[in-house]
Backbone as a ProteinNet text record, in pm:
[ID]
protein_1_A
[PRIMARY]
XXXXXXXXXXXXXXXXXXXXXXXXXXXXXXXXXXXXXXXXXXXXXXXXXXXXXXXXXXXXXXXXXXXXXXXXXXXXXXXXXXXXXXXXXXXXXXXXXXXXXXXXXXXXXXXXXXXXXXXXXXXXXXXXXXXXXXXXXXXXXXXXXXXXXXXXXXXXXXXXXXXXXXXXXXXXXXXXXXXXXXXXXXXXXXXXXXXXXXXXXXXXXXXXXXXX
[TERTIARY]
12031.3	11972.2	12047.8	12093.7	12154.1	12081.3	12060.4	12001.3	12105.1	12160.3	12262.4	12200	12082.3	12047.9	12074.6	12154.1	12215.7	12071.3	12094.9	12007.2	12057.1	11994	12003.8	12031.8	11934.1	11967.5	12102.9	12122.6	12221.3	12274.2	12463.7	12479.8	12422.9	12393.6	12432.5	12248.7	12168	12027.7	12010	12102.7	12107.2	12158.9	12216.6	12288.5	12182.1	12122	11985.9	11927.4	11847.3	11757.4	11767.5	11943.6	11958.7	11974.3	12013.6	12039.7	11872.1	11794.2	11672.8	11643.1	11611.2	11549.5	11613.6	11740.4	11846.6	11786.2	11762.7	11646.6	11511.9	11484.7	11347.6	11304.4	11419	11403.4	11515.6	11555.2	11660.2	11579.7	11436.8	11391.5	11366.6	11377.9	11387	11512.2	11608.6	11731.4	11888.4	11979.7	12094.3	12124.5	12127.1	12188.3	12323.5	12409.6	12526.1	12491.9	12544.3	12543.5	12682.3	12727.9	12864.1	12850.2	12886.4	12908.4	12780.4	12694	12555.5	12502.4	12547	12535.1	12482.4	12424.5	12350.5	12353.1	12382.1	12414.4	12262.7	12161.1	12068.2	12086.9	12102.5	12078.1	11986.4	11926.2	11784.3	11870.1	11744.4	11816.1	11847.9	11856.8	11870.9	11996	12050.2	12185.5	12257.7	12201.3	12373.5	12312	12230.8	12281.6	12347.3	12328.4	12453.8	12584.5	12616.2	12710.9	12800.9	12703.1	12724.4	12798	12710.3	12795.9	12909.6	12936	13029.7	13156.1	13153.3	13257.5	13258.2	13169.6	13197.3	13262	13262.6	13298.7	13452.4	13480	13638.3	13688.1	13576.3	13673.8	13712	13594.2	13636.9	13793.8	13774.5	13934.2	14028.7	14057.2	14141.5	14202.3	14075.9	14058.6	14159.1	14138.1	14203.5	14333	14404.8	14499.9	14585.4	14537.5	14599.7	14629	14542.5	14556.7	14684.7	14645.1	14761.8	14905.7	14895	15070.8	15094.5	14978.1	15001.3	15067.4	14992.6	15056.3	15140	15255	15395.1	15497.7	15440.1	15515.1	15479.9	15422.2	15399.2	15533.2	15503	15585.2	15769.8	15759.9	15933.2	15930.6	15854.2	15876.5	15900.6	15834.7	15887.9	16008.3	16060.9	16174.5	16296.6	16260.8	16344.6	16372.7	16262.1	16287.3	16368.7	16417.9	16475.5	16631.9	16658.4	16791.4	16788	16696.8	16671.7	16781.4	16847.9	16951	17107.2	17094	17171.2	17163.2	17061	17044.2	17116.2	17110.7	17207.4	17165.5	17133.3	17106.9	16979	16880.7	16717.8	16646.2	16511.4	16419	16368.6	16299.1	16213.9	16154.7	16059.1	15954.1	15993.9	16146.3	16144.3	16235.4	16307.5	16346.6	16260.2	16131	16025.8	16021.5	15945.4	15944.6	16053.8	16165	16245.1	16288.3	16288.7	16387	16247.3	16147.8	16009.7	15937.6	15915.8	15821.4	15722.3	15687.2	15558.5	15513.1	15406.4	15434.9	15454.1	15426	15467.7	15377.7	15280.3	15131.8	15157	15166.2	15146.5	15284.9	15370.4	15548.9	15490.9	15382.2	15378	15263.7	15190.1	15117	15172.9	15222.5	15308.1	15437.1	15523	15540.7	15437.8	15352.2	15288.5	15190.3	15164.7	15107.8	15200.2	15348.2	15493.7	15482.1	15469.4	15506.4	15357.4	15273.9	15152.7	15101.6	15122.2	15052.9	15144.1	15306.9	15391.6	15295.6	15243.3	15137.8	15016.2	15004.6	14859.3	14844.3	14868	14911.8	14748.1	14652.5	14526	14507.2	14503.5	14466	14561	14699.8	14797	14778.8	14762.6	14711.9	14620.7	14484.9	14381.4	14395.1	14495.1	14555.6	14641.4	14691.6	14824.7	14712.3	14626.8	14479.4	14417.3	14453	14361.6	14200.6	14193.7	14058.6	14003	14077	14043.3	14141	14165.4	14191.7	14297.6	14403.2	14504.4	14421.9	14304.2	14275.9	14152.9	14125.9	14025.4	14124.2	14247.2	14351.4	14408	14431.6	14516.3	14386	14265.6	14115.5	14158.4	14161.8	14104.4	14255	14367.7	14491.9	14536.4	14424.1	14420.3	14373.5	14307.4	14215.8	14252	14315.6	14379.8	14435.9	14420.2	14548.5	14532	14623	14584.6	14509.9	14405.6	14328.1	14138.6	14171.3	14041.1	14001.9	14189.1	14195.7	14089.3	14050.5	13933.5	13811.7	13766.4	13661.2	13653.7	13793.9	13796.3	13781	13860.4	13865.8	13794	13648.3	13503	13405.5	13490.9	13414.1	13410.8	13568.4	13569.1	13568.3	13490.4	13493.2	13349.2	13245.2	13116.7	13038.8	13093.9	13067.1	13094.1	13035.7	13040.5	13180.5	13198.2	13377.7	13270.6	13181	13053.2	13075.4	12995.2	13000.2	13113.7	13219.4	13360.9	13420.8	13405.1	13431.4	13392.7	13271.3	13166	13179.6	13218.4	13246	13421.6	13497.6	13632.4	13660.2	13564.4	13541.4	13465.3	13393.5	13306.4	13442.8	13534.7	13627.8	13733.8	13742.9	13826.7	13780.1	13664.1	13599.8	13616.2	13625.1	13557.6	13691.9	13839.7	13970.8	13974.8	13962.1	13988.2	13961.1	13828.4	13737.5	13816	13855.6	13918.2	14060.1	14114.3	14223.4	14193.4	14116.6	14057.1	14041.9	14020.3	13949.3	14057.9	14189.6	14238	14300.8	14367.5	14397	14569.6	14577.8	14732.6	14803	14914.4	14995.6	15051.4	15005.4	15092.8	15289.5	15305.9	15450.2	15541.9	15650.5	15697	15844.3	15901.5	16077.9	16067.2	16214.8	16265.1	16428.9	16435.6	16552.5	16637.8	16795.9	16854.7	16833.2	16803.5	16830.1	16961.9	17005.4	17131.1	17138	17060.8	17029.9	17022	17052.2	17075.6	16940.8	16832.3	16718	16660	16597.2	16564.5	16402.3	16354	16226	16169.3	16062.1	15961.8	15876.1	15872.8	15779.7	15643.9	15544	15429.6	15362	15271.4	15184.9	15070.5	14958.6	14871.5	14717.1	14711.8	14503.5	14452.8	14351.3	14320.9	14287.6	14278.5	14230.8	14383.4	14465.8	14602.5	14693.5	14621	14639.4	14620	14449.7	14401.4	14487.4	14490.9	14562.5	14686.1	14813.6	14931.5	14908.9	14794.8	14723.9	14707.1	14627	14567.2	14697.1
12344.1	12252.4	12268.5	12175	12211.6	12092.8	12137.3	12081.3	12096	11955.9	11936.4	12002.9	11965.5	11959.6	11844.3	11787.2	11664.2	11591.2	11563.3	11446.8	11407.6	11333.9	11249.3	11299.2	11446.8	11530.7	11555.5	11619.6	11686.7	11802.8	11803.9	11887.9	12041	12088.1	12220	12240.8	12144.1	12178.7	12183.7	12098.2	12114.2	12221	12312.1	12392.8	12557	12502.4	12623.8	12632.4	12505.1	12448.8	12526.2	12506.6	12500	12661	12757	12870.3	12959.5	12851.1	12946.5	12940.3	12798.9	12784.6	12865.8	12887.7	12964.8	13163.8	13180.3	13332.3	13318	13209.3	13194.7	13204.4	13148.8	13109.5	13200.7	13304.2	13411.2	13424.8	13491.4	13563.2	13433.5	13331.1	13165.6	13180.3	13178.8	13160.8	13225.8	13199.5	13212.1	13091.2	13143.1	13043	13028	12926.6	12936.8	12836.7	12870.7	12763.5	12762.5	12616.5	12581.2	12461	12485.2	12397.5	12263.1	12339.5	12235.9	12256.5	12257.8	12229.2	12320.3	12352.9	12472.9	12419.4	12546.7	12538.9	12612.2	12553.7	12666.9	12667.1	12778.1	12762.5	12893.5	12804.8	12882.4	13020.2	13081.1	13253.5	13349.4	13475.9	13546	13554.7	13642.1	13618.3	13684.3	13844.6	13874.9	13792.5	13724.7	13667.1	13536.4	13486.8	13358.9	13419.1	13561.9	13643	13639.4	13680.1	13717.5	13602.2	13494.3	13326	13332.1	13316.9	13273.4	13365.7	13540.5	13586	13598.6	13545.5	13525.4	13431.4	13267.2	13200.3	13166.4	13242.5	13322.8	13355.1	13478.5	13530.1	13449	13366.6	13279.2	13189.4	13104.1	13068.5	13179.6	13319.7	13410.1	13431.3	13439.7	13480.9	13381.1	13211.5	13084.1	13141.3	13170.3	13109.8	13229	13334	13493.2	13500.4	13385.9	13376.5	13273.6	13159.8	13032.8	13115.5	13230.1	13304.4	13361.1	13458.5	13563.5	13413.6	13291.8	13224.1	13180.1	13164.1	13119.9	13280.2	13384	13503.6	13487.4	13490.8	13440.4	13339.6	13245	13136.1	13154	13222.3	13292.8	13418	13472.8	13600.8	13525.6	13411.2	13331.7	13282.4	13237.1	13219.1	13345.3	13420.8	13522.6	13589.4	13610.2	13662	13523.2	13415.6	13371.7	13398.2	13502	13544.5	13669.7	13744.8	13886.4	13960.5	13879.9	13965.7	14008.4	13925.4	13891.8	13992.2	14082.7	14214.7	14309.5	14398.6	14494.9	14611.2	14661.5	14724.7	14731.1	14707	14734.2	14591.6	14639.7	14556.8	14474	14340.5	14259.8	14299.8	14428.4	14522.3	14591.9	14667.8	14750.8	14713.2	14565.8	14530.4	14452.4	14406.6	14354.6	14459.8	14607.2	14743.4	14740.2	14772.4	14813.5	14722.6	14574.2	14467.1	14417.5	14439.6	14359.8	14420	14566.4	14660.9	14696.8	14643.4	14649.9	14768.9	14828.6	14912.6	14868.9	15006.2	15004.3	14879	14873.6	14811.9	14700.2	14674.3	14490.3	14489.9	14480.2	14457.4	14412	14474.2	14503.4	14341.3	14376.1	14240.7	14125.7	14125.7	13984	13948.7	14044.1	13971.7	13948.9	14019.7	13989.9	13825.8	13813.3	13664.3	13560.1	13590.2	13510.1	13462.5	13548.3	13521.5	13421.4	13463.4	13378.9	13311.4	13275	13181.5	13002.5	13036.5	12948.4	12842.3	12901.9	12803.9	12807.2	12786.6	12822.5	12687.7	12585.3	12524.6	12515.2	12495.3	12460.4	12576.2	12697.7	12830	12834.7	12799.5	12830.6	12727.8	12599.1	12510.7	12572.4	12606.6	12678.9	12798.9	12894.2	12964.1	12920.9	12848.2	12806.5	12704.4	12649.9	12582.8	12669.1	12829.9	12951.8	12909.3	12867.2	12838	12964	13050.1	13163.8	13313.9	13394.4	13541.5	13563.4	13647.9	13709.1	13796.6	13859.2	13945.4	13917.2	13804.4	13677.6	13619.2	13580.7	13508.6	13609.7	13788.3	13797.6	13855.3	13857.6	13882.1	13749	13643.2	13518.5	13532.4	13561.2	13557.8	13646.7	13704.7	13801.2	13766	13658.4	13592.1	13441.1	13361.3	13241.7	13189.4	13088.8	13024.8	12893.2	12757.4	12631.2	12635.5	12617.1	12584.2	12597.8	12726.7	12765.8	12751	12716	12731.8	12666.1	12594.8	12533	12568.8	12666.3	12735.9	12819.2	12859	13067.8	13016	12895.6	12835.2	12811.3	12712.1	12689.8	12786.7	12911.5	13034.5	13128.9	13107.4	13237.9	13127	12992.5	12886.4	12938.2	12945	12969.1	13106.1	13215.4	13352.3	13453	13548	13607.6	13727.8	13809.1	13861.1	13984.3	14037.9	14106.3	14029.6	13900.9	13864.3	13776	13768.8	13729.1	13836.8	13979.5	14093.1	14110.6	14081.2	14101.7	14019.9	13864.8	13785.9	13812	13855.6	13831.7	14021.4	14070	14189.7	14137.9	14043.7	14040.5	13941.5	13853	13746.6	13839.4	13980.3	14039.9	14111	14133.8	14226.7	14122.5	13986.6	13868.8	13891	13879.3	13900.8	13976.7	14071	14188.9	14235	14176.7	14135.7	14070.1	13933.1	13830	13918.8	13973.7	14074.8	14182.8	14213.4	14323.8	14257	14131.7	14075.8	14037.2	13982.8	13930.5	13993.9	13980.3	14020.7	14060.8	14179.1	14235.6	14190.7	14161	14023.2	14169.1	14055.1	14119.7	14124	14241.4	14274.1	14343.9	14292.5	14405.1	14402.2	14505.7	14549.2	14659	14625.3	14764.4	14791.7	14912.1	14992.4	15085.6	15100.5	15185.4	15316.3	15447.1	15543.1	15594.7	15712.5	15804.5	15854.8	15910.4	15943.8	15844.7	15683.2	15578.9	15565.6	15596.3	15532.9	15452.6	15350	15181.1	15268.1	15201.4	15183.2	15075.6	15066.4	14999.9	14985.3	15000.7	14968.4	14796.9	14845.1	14763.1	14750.3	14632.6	14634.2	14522.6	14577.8	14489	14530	14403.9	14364.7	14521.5	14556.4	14645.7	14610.2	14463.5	14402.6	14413	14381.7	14390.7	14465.8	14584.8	14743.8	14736.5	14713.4	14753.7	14683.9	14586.4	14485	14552.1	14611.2	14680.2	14850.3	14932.8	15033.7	15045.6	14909.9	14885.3	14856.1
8634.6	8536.5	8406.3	8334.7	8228.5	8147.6	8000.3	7840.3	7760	7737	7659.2	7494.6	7494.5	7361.2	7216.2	7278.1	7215.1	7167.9	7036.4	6979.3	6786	6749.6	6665.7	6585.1	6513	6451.7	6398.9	6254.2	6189.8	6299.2	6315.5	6381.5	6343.7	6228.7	6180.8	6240.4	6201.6	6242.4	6442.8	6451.8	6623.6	6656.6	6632.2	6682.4	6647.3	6538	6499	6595.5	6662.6	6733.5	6881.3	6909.4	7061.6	7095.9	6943.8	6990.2	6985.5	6837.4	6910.7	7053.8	7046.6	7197.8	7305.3	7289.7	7357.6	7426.2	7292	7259.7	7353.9	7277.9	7332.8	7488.5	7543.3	7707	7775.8	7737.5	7778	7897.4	7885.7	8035.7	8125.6	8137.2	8201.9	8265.6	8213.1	8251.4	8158.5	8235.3	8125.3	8067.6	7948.4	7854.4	7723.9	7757.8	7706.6	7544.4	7455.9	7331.6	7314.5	7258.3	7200.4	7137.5	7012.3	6924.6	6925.8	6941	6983.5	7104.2	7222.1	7320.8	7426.4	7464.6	7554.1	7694.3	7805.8	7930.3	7987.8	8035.5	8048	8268	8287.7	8422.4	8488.1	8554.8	8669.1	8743.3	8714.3	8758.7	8621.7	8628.2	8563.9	8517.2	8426.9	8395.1	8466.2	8517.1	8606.2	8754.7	8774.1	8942.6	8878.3	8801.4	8691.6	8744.9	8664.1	8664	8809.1	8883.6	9046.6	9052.9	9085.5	9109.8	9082.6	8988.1	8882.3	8952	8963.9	9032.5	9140.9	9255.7	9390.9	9374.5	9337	9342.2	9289.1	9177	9175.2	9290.8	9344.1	9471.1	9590	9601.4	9706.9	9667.3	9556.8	9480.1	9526.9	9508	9503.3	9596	9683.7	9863.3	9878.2	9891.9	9962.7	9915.8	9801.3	9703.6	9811.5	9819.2	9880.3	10007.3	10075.4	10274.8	10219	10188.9	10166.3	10157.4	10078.4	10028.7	10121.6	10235.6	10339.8	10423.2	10447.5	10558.1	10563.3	10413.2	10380.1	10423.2	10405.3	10445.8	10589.5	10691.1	10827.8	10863.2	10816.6	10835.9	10830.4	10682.6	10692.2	10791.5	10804.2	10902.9	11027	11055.3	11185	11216.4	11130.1	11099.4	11077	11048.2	11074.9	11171.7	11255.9	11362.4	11460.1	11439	11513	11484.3	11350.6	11367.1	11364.1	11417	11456.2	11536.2	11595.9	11660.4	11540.1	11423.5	11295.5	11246.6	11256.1	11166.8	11206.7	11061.6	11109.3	11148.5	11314.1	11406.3	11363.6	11337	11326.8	11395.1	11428	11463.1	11366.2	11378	11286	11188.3	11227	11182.5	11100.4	11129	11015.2	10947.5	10960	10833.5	10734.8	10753.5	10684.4	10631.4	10692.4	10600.1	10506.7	10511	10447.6	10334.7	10382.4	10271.8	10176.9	10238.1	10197	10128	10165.2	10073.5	10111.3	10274.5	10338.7	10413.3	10446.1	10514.2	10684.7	10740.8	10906.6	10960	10910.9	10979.9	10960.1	10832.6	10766.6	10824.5	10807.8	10898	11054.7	11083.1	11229.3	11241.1	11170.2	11172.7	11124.5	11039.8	11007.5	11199.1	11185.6	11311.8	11400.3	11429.9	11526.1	11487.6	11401	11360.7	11366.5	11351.5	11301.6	11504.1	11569.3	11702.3	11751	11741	11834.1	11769.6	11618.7	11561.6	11574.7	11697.8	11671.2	11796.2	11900.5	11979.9	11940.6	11789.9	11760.8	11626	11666.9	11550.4	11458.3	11536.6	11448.9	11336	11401.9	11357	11264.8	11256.1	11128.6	11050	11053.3	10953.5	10869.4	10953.1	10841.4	10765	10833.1	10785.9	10636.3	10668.7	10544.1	10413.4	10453	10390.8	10304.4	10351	10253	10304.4	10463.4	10500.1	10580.9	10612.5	10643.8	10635.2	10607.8	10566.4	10698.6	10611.6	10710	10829.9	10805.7	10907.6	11002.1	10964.1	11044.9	11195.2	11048.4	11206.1	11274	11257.7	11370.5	11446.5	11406.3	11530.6	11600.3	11517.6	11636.8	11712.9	11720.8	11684.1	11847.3	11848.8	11956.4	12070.3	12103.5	12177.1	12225.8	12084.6	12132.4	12209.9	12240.1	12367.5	12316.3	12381.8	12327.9	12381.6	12493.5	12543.6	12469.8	12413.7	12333.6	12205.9	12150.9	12003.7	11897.6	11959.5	11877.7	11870.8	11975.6	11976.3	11921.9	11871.7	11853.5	11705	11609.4	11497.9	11446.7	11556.6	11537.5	11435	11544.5	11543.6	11400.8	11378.3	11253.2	11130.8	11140.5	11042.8	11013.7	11124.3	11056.9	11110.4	11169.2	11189.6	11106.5	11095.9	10963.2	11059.4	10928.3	11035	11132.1	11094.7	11206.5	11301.8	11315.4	11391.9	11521.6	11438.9	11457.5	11570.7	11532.1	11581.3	11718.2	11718.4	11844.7	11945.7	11911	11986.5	12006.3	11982.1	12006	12098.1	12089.8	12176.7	12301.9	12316.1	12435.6	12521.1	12455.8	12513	12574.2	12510.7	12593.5	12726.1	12718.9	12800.1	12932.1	12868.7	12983	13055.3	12978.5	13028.9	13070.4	13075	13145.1	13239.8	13270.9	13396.1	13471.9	13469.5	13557.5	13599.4	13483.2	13553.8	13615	13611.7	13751.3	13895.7	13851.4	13995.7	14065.6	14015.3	14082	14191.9	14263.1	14369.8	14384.1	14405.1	14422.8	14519.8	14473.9	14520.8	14691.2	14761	14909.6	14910.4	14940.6	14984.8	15073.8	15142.4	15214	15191.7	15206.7	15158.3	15264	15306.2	15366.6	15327.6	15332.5	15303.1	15421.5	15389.3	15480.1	15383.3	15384.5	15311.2	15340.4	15284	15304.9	15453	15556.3	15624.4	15746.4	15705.6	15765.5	15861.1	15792.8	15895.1	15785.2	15890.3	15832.6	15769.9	15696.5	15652.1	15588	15616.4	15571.4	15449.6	15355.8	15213.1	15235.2	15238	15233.8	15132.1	15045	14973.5	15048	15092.8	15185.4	15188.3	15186.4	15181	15249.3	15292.3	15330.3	15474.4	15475.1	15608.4	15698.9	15617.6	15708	15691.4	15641.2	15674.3	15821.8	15828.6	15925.1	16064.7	16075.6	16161.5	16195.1	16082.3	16113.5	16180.2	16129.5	16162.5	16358.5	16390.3	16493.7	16605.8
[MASK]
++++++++++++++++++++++++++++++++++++++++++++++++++++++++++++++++++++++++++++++++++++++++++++++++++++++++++++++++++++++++++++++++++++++++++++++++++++++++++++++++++++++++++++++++++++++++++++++++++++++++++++++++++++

């Protein structure tokens, strides 16, 4: 709610007016005076306060993912002349030429590489719509196929809850890779000793069948 205070009145008497009233209604709300004009808003003054620098941080937050996702972007690009360097890996020439440590070196490539089939997730990324360490959680989990779900996800999940769900998506993977089934094989070899052999990899059913 804001009271301009504005009226007909002499400025010098308006400005008496707006800063008593200003006093007067302190435990009401916070209240700003300027040059006449009073800002009164509902709530106390440090949750005013609070607002006012969350809402910075959120500005700060966007402005700070937006720069992490332009260093992403050249780290992508670099590693496509990675073999150009002189005898070191991606990683530790980010360390070394960049200033970063082992970790962030390690995460920037690692975002530079999977965020290149990840186009939704790096848009919002480069948008400052979500945090360097939001995208390499969702970052971890992505594929095209989901990308919009996992995006959905860390758009309106808190990073708790971001966590929990991008832990249960692996558990789900990891599962389906248990289940699948070990690919059948057979090779044989002459050894030194010039006898033939056999090498098998087989169902247990046609174990049994070669067994029998």
């Amino acid at each position: 709610m804001y009271d301009t205070g504005v009226g007909d009145e002499p400025s010098g008497d308006r400005r008496e007016r707006t800063l008593g009233d200003a006093d007067a209604g302190a435990a009401a709300g916070a209240h700003v005076a300027f040059d006449g004009v009073t800002a009164v808003c509902d709530g106390p003054p440090e949750q005013v306060r609070i607002d006012e620098l969350t809402e910075q941080l959120r500005q700060v937050s966007a402005e700070v993912s937006a720069r992490q996702a332009k260093m992403v972007e050249l780290t992508a690009e670099l590693a496509r002349l990675e073999r150009a360097l002189p005898g070191v890996t991606l990683r530790q020439w980010m360390a070394m030429s960049v200033g970063l440590t082992a970790a962030e070196a390690a995460r920037c490539a690692r975002l530079a590489a999977r965020l290149e089939a990840l186009p939704g997730l790096s848009a919002a990324f480069a948008e400052g719509c979500v945090s360097e360490g939001i995208v390499d959680l969702c970052a971890s989990v992505a594929t095209p196929d989901n990308e919009d779900e996992v995006l959905n996800a860390a758009r309106y999940a808190s990073g708790a809850q971001l966590q929990t769900l991008v832990r249960a998506m692996k558990r789900v993977k990891r599962s389906e890779r248990d289940a699948e089934p070990v690919p059948e094989s057979v090779g044989t070899t002459i050894g030194d000793d010039g006898m033939w052999r056999l090498r098998a990899t087989l169902s247990a059913e046609r174990g049994a069948e070669v067994e029998a």
